Coordinates of C-alpha atoms and ligand atoms in Angstrom, one line a residue:
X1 CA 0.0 0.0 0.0
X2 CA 1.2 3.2 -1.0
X3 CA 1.0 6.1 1.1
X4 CA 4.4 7.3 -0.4
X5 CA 3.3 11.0 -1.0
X6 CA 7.3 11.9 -1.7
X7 CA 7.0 10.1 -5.4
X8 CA 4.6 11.8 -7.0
X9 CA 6.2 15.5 -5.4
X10 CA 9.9 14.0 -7.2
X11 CA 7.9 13.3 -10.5
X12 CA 6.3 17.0 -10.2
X13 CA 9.8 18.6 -9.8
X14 CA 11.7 16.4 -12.6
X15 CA 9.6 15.3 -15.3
X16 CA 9.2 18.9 -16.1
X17 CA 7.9 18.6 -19.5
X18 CA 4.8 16.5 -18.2
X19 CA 2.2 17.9 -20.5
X20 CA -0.6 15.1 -19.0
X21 CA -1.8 15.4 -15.2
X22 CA 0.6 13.6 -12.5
X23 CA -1.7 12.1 -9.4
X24 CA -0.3 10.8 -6.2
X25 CA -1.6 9.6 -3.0
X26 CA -2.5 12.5 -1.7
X27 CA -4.7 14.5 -4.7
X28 CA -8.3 14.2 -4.1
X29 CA -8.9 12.5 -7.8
X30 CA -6.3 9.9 -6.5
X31 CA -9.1 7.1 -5.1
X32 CA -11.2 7.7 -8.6
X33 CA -8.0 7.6 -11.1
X34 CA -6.7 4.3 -9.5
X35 CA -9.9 1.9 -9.6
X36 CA -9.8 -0.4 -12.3
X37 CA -13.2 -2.3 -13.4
X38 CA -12.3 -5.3 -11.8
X39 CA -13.5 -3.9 -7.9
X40 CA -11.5 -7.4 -6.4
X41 CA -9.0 -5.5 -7.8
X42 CA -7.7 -2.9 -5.1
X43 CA -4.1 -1.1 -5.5
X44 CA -2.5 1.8 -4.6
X45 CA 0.1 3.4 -6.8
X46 CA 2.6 5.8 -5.5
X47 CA 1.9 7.5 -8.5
X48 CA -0.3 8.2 -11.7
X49 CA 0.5 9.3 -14.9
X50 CA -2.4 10.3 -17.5
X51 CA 0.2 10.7 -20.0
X52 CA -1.0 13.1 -23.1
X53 CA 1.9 11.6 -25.8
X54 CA 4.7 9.7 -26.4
X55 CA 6.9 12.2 -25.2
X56 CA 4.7 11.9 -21.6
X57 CA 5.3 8.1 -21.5
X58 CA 9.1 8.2 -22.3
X59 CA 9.6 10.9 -19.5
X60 CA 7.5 8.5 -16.6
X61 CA 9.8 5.6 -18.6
X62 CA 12.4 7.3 -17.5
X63 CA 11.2 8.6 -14.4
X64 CA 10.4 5.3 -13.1
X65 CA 13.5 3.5 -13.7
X66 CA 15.8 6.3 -12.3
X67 CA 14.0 5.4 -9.0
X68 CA 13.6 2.1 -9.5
X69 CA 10.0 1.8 -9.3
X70 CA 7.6 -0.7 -10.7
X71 CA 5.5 0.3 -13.8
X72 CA 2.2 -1.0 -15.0
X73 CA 0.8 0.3 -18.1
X74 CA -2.8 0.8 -18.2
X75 CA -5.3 0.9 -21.2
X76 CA -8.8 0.6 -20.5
X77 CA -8.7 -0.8 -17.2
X78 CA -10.7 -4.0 -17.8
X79 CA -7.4 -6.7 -17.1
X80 CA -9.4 -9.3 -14.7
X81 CA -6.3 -9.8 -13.1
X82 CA -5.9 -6.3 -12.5
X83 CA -2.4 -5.8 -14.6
X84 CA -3.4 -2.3 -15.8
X85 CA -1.7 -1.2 -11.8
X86 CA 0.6 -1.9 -9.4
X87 CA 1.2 -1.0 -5.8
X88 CA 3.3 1.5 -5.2
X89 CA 4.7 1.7 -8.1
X90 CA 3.5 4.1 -11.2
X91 CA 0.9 3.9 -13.4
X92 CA 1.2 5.4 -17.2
X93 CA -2.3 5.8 -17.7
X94 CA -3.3 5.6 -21.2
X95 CA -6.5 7.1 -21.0
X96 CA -5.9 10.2 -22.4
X97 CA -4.5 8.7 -25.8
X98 CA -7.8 8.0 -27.2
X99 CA -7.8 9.7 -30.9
X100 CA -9.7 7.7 -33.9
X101 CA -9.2 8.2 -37.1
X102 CA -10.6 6.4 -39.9
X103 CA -10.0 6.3 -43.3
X104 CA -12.5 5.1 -45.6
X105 CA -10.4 4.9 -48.4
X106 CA -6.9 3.1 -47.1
X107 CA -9.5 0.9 -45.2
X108 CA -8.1 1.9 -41.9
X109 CA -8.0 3.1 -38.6
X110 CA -5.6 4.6 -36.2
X111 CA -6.2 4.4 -32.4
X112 CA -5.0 5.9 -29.5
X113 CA -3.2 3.8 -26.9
X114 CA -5.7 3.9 -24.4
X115 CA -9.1 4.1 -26.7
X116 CA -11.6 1.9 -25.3
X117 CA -13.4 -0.5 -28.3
X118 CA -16.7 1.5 -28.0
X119 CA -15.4 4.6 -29.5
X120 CA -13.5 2.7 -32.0
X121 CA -16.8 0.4 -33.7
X122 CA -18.6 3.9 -33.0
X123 CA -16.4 5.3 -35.6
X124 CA -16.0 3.3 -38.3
X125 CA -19.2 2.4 -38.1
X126 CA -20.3 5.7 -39.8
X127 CA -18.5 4.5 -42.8
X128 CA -20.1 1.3 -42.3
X129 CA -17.1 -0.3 -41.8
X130 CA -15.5 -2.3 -38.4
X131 CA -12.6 -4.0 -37.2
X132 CA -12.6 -7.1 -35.0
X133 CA -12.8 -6.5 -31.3
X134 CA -14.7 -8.3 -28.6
X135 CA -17.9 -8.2 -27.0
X136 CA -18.5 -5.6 -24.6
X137 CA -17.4 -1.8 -25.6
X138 CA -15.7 -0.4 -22.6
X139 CA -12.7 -2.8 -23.3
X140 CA -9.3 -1.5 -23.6
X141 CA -8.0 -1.3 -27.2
X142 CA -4.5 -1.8 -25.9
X143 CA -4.7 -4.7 -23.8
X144 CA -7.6 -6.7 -25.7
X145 CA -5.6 -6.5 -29.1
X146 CA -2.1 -6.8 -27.8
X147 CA -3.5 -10.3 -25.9
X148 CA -4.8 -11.4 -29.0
X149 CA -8.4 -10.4 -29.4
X150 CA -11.2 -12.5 -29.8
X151 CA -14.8 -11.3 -30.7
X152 CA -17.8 -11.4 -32.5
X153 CA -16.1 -10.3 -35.5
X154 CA -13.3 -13.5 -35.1
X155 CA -14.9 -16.4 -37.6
X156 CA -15.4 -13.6 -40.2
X157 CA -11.8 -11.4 -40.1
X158 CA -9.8 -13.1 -37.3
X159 CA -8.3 -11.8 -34.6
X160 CA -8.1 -8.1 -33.6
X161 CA -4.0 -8.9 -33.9
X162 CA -4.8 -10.0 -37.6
X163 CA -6.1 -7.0 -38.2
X164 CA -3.4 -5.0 -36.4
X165 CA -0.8 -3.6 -39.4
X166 CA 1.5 -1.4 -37.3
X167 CA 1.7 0.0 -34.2
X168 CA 3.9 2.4 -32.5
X169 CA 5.7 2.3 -29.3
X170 CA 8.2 3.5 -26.5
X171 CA 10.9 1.3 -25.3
X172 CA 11.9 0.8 -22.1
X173 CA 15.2 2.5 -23.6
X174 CA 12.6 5.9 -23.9
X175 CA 12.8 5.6 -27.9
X176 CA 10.0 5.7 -29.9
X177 CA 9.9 2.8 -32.7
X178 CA 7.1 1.6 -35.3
X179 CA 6.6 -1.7 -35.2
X180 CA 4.6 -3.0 -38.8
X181 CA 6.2 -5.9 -41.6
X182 CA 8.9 -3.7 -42.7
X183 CA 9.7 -2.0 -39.6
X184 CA 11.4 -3.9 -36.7
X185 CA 9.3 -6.9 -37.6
X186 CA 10.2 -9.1 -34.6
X187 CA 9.0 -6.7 -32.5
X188 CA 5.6 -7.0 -34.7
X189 CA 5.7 -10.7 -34.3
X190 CA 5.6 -10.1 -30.8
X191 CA 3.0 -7.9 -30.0
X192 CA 0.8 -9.7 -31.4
X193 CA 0.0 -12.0 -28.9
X194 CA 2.2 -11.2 -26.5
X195 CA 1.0 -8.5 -24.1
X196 CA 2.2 -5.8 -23.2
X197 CA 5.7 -7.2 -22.7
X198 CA 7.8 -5.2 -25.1
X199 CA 7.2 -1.5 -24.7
X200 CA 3.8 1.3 -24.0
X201 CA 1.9 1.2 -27.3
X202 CA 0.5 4.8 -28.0
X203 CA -1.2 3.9 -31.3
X204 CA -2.3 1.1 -33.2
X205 CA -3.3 1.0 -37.4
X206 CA -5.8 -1.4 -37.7
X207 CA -7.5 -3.2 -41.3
X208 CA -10.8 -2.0 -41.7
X209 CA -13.7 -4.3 -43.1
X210 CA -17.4 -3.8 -44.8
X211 CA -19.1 -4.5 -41.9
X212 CA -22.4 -2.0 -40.9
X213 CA -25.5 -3.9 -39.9
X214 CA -25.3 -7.6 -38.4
X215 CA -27.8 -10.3 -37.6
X216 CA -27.4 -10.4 -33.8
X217 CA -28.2 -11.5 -30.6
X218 CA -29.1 -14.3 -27.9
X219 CA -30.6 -17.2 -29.0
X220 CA -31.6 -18.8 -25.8
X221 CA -33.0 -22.4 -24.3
X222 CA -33.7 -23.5 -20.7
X223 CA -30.8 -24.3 -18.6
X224 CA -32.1 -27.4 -18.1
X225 CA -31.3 -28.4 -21.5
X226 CA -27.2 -27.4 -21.4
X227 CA -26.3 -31.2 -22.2
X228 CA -28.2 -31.1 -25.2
X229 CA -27.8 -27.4 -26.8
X230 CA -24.0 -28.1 -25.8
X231 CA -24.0 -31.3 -28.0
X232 CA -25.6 -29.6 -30.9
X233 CA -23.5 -26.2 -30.8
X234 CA -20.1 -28.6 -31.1
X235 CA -21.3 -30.7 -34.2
X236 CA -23.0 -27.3 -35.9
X237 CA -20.1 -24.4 -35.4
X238 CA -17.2 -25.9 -37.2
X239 CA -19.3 -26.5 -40.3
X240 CA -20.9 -23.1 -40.0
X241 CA -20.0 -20.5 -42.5
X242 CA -17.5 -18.0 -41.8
X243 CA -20.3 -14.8 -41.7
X244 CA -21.1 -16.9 -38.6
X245 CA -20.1 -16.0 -35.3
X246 CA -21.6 -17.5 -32.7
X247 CA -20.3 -18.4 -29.3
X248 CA -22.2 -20.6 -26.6
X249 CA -22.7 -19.5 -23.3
X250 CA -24.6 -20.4 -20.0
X251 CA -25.6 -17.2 -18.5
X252 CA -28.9 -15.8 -16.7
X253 CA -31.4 -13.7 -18.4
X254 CA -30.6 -10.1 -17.0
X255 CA -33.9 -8.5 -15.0
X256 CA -34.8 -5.9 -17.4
X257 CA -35.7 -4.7 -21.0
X258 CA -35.5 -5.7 -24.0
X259 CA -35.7 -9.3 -22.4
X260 CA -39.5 -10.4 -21.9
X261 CA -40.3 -10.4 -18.0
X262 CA -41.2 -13.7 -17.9
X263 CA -37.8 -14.8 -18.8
X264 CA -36.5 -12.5 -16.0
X265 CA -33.8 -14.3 -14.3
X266 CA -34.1 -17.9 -15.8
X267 CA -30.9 -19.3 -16.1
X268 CA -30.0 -20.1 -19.6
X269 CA -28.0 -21.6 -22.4
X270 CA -27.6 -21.0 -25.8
X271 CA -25.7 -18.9 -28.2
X272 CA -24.8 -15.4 -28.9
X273 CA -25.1 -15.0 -32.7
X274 CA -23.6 -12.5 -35.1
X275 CA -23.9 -12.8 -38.8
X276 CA -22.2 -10.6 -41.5
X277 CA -24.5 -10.4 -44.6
X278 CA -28.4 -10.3 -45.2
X279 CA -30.9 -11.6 -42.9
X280 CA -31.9 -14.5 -45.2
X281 CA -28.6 -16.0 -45.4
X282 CA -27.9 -15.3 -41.5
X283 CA -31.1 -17.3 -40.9
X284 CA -29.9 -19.8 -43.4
X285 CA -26.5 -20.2 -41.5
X286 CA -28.2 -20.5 -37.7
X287 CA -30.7 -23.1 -39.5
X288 CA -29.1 -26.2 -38.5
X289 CA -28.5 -25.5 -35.1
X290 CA -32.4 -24.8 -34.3
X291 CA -33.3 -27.2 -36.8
X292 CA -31.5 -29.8 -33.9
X293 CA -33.4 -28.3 -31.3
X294 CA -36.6 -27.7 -29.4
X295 CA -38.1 -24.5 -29.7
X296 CA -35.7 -21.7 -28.0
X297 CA -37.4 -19.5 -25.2
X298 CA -35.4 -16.7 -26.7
X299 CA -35.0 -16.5 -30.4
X300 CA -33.3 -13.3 -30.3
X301 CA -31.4 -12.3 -32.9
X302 CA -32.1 -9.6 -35.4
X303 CA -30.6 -6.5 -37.6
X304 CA -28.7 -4.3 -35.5
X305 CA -26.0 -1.5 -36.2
X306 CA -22.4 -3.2 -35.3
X307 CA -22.1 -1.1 -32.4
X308 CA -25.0 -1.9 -30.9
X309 CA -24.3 -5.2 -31.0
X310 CA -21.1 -4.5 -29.1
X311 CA -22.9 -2.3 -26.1
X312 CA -26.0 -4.9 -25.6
X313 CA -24.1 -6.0 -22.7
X314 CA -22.3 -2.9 -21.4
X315 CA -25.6 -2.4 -19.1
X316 CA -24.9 -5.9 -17.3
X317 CA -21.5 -5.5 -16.8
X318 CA -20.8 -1.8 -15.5
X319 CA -17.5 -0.8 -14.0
X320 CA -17.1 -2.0 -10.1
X321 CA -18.4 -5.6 -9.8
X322 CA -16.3 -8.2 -8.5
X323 CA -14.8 -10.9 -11.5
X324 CA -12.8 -13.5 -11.2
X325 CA -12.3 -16.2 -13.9
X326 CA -10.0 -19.1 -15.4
X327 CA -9.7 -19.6 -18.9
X328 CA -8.7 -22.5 -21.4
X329 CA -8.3 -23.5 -25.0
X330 CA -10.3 -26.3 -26.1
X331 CA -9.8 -28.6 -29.3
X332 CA -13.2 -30.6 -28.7
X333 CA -15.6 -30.9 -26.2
X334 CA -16.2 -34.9 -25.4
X335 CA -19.3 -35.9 -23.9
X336 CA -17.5 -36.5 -20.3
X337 CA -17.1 -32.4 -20.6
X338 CA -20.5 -31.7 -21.8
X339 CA -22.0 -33.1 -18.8
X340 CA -19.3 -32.0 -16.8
X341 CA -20.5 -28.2 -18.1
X342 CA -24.4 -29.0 -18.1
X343 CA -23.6 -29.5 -14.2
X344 CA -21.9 -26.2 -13.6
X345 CA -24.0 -24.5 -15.9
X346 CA -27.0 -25.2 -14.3
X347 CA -25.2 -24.0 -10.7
X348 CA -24.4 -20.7 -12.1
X349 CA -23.4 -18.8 -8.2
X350 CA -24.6 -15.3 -9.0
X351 CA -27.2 -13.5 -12.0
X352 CA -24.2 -12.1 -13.8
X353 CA -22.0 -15.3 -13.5
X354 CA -21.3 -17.0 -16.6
X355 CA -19.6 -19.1 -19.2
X356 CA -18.5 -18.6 -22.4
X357 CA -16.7 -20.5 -25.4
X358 CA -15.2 -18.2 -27.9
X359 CA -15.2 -19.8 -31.3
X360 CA -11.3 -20.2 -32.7
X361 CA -12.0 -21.3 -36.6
X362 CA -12.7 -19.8 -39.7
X363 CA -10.5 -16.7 -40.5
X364 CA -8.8 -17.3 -37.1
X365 CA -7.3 -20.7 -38.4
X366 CA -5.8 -18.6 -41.8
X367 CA -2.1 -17.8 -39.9
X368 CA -0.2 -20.9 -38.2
X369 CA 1.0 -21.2 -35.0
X370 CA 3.9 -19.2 -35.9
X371 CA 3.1 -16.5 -37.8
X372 CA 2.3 -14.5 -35.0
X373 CA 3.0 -14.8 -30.9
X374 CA -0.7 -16.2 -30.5
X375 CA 0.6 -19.5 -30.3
X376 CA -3.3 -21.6 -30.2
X377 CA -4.3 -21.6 -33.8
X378 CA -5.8 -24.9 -33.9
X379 CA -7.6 -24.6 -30.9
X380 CA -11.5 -24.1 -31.9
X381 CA -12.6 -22.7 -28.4
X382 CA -11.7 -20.6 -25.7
X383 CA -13.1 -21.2 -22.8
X384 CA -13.8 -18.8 -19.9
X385 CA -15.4 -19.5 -16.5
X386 CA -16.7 -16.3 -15.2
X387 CA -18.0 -15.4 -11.6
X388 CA -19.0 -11.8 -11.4
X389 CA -21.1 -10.1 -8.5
X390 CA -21.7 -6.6 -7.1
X391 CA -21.6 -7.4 -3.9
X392 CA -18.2 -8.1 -2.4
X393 CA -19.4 -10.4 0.2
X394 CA -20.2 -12.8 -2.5
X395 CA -16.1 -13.1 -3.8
X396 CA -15.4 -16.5 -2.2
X397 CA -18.8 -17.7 -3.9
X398 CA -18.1 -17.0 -7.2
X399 CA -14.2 -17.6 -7.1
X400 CA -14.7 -21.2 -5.8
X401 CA -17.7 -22.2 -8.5
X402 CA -15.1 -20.5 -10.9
X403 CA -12.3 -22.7 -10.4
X404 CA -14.2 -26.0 -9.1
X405 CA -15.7 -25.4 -13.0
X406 CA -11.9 -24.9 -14.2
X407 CA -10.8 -28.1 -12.3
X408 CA -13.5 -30.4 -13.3
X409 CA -12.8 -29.4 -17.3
X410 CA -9.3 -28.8 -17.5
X411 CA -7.8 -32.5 -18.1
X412 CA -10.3 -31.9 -21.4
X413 CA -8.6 -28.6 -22.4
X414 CA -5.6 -28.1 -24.7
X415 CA -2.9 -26.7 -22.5
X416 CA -2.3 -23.0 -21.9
X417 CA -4.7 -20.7 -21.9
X418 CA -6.2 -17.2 -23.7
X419 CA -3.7 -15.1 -21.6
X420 CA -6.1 -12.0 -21.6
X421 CA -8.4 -14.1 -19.7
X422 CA -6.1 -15.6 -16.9
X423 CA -5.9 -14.6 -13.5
X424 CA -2.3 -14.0 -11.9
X425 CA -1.7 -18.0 -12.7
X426 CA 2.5 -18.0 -12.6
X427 CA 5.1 -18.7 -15.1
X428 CA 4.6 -22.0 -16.5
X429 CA 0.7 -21.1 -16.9
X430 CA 2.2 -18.8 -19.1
X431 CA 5.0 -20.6 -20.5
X432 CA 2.0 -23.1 -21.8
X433 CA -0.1 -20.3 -23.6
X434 CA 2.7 -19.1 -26.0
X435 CA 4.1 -22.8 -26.4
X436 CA 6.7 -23.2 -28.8
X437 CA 6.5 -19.3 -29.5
X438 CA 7.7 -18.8 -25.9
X439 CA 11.6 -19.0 -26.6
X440 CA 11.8 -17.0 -29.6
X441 CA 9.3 -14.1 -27.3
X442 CA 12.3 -14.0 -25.1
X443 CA 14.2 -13.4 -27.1
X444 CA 12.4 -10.5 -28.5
X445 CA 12.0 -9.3 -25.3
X446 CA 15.8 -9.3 -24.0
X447 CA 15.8 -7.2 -27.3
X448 CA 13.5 -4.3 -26.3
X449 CA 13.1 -5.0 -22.9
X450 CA 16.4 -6.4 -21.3
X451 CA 15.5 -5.4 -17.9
X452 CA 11.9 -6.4 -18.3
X453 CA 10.6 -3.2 -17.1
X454 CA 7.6 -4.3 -18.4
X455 CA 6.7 -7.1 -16.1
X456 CA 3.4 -6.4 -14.4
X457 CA 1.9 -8.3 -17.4
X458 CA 1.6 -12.0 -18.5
X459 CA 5.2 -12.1 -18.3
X460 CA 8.0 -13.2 -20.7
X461 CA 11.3 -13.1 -19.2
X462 CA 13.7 -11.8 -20.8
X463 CA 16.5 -14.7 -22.1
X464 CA 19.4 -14.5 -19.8
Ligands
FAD501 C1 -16.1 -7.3 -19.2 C2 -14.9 -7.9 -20.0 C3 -15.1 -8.3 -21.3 C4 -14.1 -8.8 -22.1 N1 -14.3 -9.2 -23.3 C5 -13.3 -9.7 -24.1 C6 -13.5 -10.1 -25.4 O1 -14.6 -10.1 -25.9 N2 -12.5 -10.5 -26.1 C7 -11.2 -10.5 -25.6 O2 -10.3 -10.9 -26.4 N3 -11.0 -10.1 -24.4 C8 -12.0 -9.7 -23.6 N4 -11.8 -9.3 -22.3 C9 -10.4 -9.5 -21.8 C10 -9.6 -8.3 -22.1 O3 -9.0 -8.5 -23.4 C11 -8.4 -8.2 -21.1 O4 -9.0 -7.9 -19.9 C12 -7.5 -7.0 -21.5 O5 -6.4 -7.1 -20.7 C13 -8.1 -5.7 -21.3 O6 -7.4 -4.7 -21.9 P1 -7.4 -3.2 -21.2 O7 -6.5 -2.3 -22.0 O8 -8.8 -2.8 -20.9 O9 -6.8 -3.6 -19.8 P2 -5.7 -3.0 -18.8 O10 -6.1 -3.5 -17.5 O11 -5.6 -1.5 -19.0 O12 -4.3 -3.6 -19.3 C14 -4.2 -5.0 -19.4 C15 -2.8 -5.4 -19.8 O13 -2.5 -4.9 -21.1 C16 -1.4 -4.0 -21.1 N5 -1.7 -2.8 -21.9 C17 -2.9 -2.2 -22.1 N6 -2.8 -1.2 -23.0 C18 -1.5 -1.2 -23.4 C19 -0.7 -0.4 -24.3 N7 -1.3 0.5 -25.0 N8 0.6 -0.7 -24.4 C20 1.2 -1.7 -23.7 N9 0.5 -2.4 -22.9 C21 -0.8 -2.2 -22.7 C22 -1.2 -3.6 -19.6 O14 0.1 -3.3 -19.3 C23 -1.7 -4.9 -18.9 O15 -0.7 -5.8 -18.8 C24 -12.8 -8.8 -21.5 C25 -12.6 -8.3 -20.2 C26 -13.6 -7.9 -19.5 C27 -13.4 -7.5 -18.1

């Protein structure tokens, strides 16, 4: 805990071309600036730094190491392990680093550091265009796509790191680099995948796609009948086209509009659709799967702008709950697992607990292992165990259902893990997500980062 008031008076006096706002332990803003969304998630900072530039970040770069303090590096806040801040150490807030600018023409955008996805889809939407993302809009840009990036966008154009054509960065040195194919291109091997491991990313150009309205939304059936909807999803996804997005979930209708009262509260399964193209062919594509069904309670997909789509479930999951969750990759889901998952599915701890697996085919399967960090391209699920409550007093509920759920499935998984969903799981947790990519990403990162200064992260050593 920091109640260190003396860094944040050094940085005042020495990084005196600060053009952002500095904020230490004892400036009334200090309790607001530190939260992250993750409310399990409570540090203190000796100092943070709402940088408004490159040249912000390279001076706090510099600042910290000169006093040998930790640095975290956040971007929108929403890490579930909380590695957007440190204690005592300094934050570079990104926040401030949140300019868009698309264009329509190249096909492209370029993002701020610290842009959050919402703004992002809200733009390029009024060219009817998008890039993929996730699935909720007040995710970080930085941390999401540097992790990888998984979405409802994935089947159709791959990852967000697909997408990503060049980014540009500061050191740990202080210098400011480009990272893209032609320039330092093991560094852009790296950050895609790898975190934030190699240096503060203040902007990121990103592929732009036709993508304007989509045939979305929940598709649900009765808890009750997880074993069965589970079965059906696995045999119907793979062969689904790739305009298909869909990924499966158990969850708990949310107590309020558009969702029909009656269905208040029901725990659920089902899917959560997204098709690229015209309403008759998204029906055509979703056809199978409720052809192998009894009638849903919830049909609910229809034509919605892309950005809508990504906020339908900002109102559930607001800043400040508690989360805690495990992830895995998944090849196939035997039957042993889907009972194993009908079970937890139906136990679901809290309303806003909930389980998700993130489809990992179609345009995601295009680059091999190799070609980027993201080591799990023949993976054709992540998984993600979610507990998530308001209330604090309910963190040892949904932490134990979260990783009794984890347990039970986890001989059935593929290894590592999507590292943008792990919890603070240690090294060879880590080691096991990048695979065989692992040595040549420390090497990368004895390159840019020898002292790994960026550690409070996923981490990649550096190579001794
Ligand atoms: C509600 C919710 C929904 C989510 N949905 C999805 C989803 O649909 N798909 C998906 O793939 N993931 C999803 N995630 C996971 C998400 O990708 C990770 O939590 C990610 O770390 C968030 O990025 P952030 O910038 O908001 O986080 P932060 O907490 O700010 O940062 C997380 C990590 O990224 C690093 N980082 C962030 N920005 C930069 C930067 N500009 N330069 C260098 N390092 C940086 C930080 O140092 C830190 O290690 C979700 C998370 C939540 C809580």
């Amino acid at each position: 805990m920091s109640t260190d008031k003396s860094v944040a008076r050094a940085a005042r006096k020495e990084v005196v071309d600060f053009e952002g706002k500095l904020i230490g332990p004892e400036d009334a803003d200090y309790d607001e600036a530190r939260k992250v969304y993750n409310a399990m998630i409570d540090k203190r900072p000796a100092l943070i730094a709402q940088c408004s530039g490159p040249d912000d970040v390279a001076h706090i770069v510099a600042f910290a190491r000169d006093h040998d303090l930790l640095v975290a590096v956040r971007g929108g806040g929403h890490n579930g392990a909380g590695l957007g801040t440190c204690d005592d150490g300094v934050v570079i807030d990104l926040s401030r680093l949140n300019g868009i600018e698309v264009d329509p023409q190249a096909r492209t955008v370029r993002v701020g550091g610290g842009s959050t996805w919402g703004d992002v889809d809200r733009a390029t939407n009024e060219h009817g265009l998008a890039t993929p993302s996730g699935i909720i809009s007040t995710t970080g840009v930085g941390g999401l796509t540097l992790g990888g990036g998984l979405g409802n966008l994935t089947r159709t154009h791959g990852l967000s790191i697909d997408n990503l054509l060049e980014a540009e960065l500061v050191l740990a040195s202080g210098e400011h680099v480009k990272a893209s194919g032609e320039d330092n291109p093991d560094l852009y091997w790296a950050i895609r995948g790898g975190g934030g491991n190699f240096g503060v990313v203040t902007s990121f150009l990103f592929r732009l796609h036709e993508v304007d309205t989509v045939i979305a939304g929940p598709t649900f059936w009765p808890v009750e009948l997880g074993a069965e909807v589970l079965s059906a999803y696995r045999e119907f996804l793979p062969n689904a086209p790739r305009e298909l997005n869909a990924f499966f979930a158990f969850a708990t209708v949310p107590p309020g509009p558009p969702f029909p009262e009656e269905i208040h509260m029901r725990k659920v399964c089902g899917v959560i659709s997204c098709y690229v193209g015209s309403e008759e062919d998204g029906a055509k594509a979703l056809a199978p799967l409720l052809d192998a069904l009894p009638e849903p309670l919830l049909p609910g997909t229809a034509p919605m702008p892309h950005p809508a789509l990504q906020s339908a479930f900002d109102g559930v999951y607001p800043a400040g709950d508690q989360w805690y969750w495990r992830a895995d990759f998944v090849k196939e889901i035997p039957d042993e697992a889907v009972e194993i998952h009908a079970k937890f599915g139906a136990e679901l701890p809290t309303w806003k607990s909930t389980m998700h697996l993130y489809p990992i085919d179609g345009a995601a399967h295009d680059p091999s292992p190799s070609d980027t960090a993201w080591s799990y391209r023949d993976a054709q699920w992540g998984s993600v165990f979610a507990g998530v409550d308001p209330d604090p007093a309910n963190v040892d509920v949904i932490r134990q259902w979260t990783v009794d759920y984890f347990d039970a499935l986890h001989p059935f998984s593929a290894g590592g893990a999507y590292v943008n969903m792990m919890m603070d799981e240690g090294q060879e947790r880590v080691r096991a997500s990048y695979r065989d990519n692992y040595e040549r990403l420390a090497r990368v990162k004895s390159t840019y980062d020898p002292d790994n200064v960026f550690r409070v992260n996923q981490n990649i050593q550096p190579q001794a």
